[in-house]
Amino acid sequence: MADRKKVFAGNWKMNILPSEAADFVSRFCSLVGTPTDDSVILFPPAISLPAVNAALPASSGVTLGVQNVYWENEGAFTGEISVSMARDAGATSVLVGHSERRHIFGETTDETVQKVSAVLQGGLTAVLCVGEKIEARKQGRQNEVVADQLDPVLRRVDESSYSRLMIAYEPVWAIGTGETASPNDAAQMHGFIRDRIRERFAPATADQISILYGGSVKPDNAAELLSMENIDGVLVGGASLDPTTFSRICLSIA
Ligand code: PGA
């Protein structure tokens, strides 16, 4: 099995003011110390990126990302930000296709393909979010839904940029609901995702891509989820908004 480091990603969504960000960072960093090998990624609202970046101690082991980008580099696209803007403001990662983007803002799989492609071309890491709604899970169609979201992106990714691709499996019914996929159900889906990646890339390449789990991850369920095969990290929403709670998740397997 490939030696993949565990990743702890905090998605602040539309929470925490820019003026509150520095306090979060200093409290969080004093609790986690210096995490090794850039294992923690914070995704604040893009407008808070400079404040978070400025507050991070040198060699903090924390890297930053944005929650969304547009695929064009610049131009008349009111309200959007580009990959180069995110990079210039200190981001090294981008969430693409989060379920709230797909289901509240109508983002399509074609758009996620363009976004992942732009992110990788721009030299940043793309964290592609996939996951089924409850109806699909009840009908046993979860693999089909995830494959439909994943395969078009994998077809577009060049094998040379695989090292900057991560997948986050986030069942929509588990996001913000307090309901978590059982470790076995999550591991089953992660295994399925790994198999799809292996169909696209050479096995050694496929085995290096991290697959994160997201959906009501908390300090008391993180370690068990992370102990499962192919669960290489967690993408945390609600529980990442409090520095103490998020630090407990980040330290749960220390
Ligand atoms: P949650 O959100 O941890 O609040 O369920 C996860 C996410 O949407 O990334």
XYZ file of C-alpha atoms in Angstrom, residues 33-212:
180
model
C 2.065 23.006 17.526
C 3.880 22.553 14.251
C 2.102 19.873 12.261
C 4.526 17.927 10.142
C 4.652 17.877 6.343
C 1.888 20.342 5.490
C -0.822 17.984 6.643
C -3.315 20.728 7.543
C -5.111 22.779 4.891
C -7.407 25.660 5.824
C -10.037 26.825 3.338
C -11.228 30.212 4.635
C -13.479 32.460 2.563
C -11.248 33.927 -0.165
C -11.611 37.420 1.294
C -9.928 36.208 4.506
C -6.979 34.542 2.806
C -4.544 37.469 3.252
C -5.427 37.793 6.940
C -5.014 34.054 7.551
C -1.787 33.975 5.572
C -0.336 36.906 7.524
C -1.258 35.306 10.847
C 0.360 31.920 10.116
C 3.701 31.468 11.853
C 6.658 30.627 9.599
C 6.905 26.853 8.960
C 3.533 26.291 10.552
C 2.880 23.175 8.490
C -0.484 24.699 7.571
C -1.256 25.481 3.949
C -4.165 27.464 2.555
C -6.791 26.986 -0.063
C -9.847 28.634 -1.571
C -13.328 27.136 -1.747
C -13.951 27.807 -5.426
C -12.405 29.411 -8.515
C -13.428 30.302 -12.040
C -11.456 28.665 -14.844
C -10.619 31.810 -16.827
C -7.461 33.624 -15.812
C -8.832 37.183 -15.854
C -11.520 39.306 -17.430
C -15.126 40.413 -17.144
C -16.414 37.753 -14.729
C -17.958 39.766 -11.912
C -17.842 38.057 -8.562
C -15.371 35.359 -9.541
C -11.730 34.764 -8.635
C -9.115 33.057 -10.791
C -6.491 30.454 -9.984
C -3.705 33.019 -10.348
C -5.477 35.366 -7.915
C -5.858 32.564 -5.387
C -2.194 31.638 -5.798
C -1.089 35.274 -5.474
C -3.035 35.568 -2.207
C -1.281 32.515 -0.742
C -3.489 29.573 -1.707
C -1.920 26.290 -2.764
C -5.168 24.281 -2.953
C -8.670 24.721 -4.332
C -11.887 22.903 -3.459
C -13.789 22.036 -6.619
C -17.354 20.814 -6.886
C -18.262 20.966 -3.213
C -21.831 19.712 -2.820
C -23.002 23.217 -1.886
C -21.537 24.510 -5.150
C -23.263 21.712 -7.051
C -26.630 21.750 -5.290
C -27.129 25.374 -4.189
C -25.318 27.126 -7.044
C -26.038 24.615 -9.791
C -22.433 23.823 -10.651
C -22.296 21.069 -13.254
C -19.814 18.256 -13.721
C -18.643 19.937 -16.949
C -17.808 23.019 -14.903
C -15.914 20.989 -12.319
C -13.874 19.464 -15.149
C -12.918 22.931 -16.387
C -12.114 24.087 -12.869
C -9.916 21.102 -11.983
C -8.117 21.524 -15.267
C -7.497 25.243 -14.626
C -6.326 24.579 -11.066
C -3.821 21.922 -12.140
C -2.589 24.007 -15.041
C -2.125 26.898 -12.642
C 0.111 24.747 -10.455
C -2.240 24.399 -7.483
C -3.742 21.296 -5.897
C -7.352 20.505 -6.777
C -9.507 18.792 -4.146
C -12.415 17.412 -6.160
C -15.493 16.797 -3.995
C -17.884 14.022 -4.984
C -20.830 12.434 -3.224
C -24.355 11.173 -3.595
C -27.627 12.488 -2.205
C -29.730 10.395 0.152
C -32.164 9.274 -2.571
C -29.318 7.767 -4.583
C -27.934 5.986 -1.512
C -31.373 4.574 -0.720
C -31.621 3.272 -4.283
C -28.127 1.781 -4.080
C -26.941 4.132 -6.845
C -24.146 5.804 -4.876
C -21.317 4.281 -6.926
C -22.959 5.293 -10.193
C -23.409 8.908 -9.016
C -19.845 9.179 -7.772
C -18.455 7.620 -10.971
C -20.433 10.146 -13.034
C -18.852 12.994 -11.069
C -15.355 11.511 -10.992
C -14.711 9.910 -14.375
C -15.017 13.034 -16.569
C -12.470 14.776 -14.344
C -10.073 11.813 -14.364
C -10.293 11.628 -18.154
C -9.185 15.251 -18.362
C -6.333 15.101 -15.828
C -2.929 14.516 -17.272
C -0.978 11.782 -15.509
C 1.872 14.250 -14.968
C -0.272 16.408 -12.655
C -1.822 13.571 -10.632
C 0.312 14.513 -7.614
C -1.741 17.703 -7.312
C -5.119 15.979 -7.365
C -7.026 14.877 -4.273
C -10.549 13.511 -4.071
C -12.934 14.211 -1.195
C -15.841 11.811 -0.796
C -18.627 13.733 0.903
C -22.026 12.028 0.932
C -24.468 14.934 0.689
C -26.705 13.437 3.385
C -23.817 13.525 5.867
C -22.818 17.163 5.347
C -23.769 19.374 8.264
C -26.370 16.863 9.445
C -24.532 15.173 12.294
C -25.005 11.909 10.413
C -21.722 10.321 9.354
C -21.226 7.489 6.890
C -20.235 4.395 8.846
C -16.499 3.740 8.610
C -17.276 0.620 6.563
C -19.576 2.413 4.104
C -17.039 5.209 3.739
C -14.179 2.758 3.222
C -16.203 0.874 0.626
C -16.740 4.052 -1.380
C -13.092 5.071 -0.987
C -12.087 1.654 -2.341
C -14.446 2.147 -5.270
C -12.935 5.592 -5.964
C -9.408 4.127 -5.777
C -10.432 1.478 -8.316
C -11.784 4.125 -10.708
C -8.507 6.041 -10.409
C -6.575 2.814 -11.082
C -8.554 2.348 -14.265
C -7.311 5.716 -15.446
C -3.736 5.841 -14.156
C -0.954 3.343 -13.592
C -1.435 1.633 -10.207
C 1.631 3.269 -8.630
C 0.294 6.673 -9.643
C -3.252 5.930 -8.569
C -2.084 4.770 -5.170
C -0.529 8.138 -4.414
C -3.732 10.147 -4.770
C -5.229 11.023 -1.387
C -8.935 10.382 -0.876
C -10.437 12.391 1.981
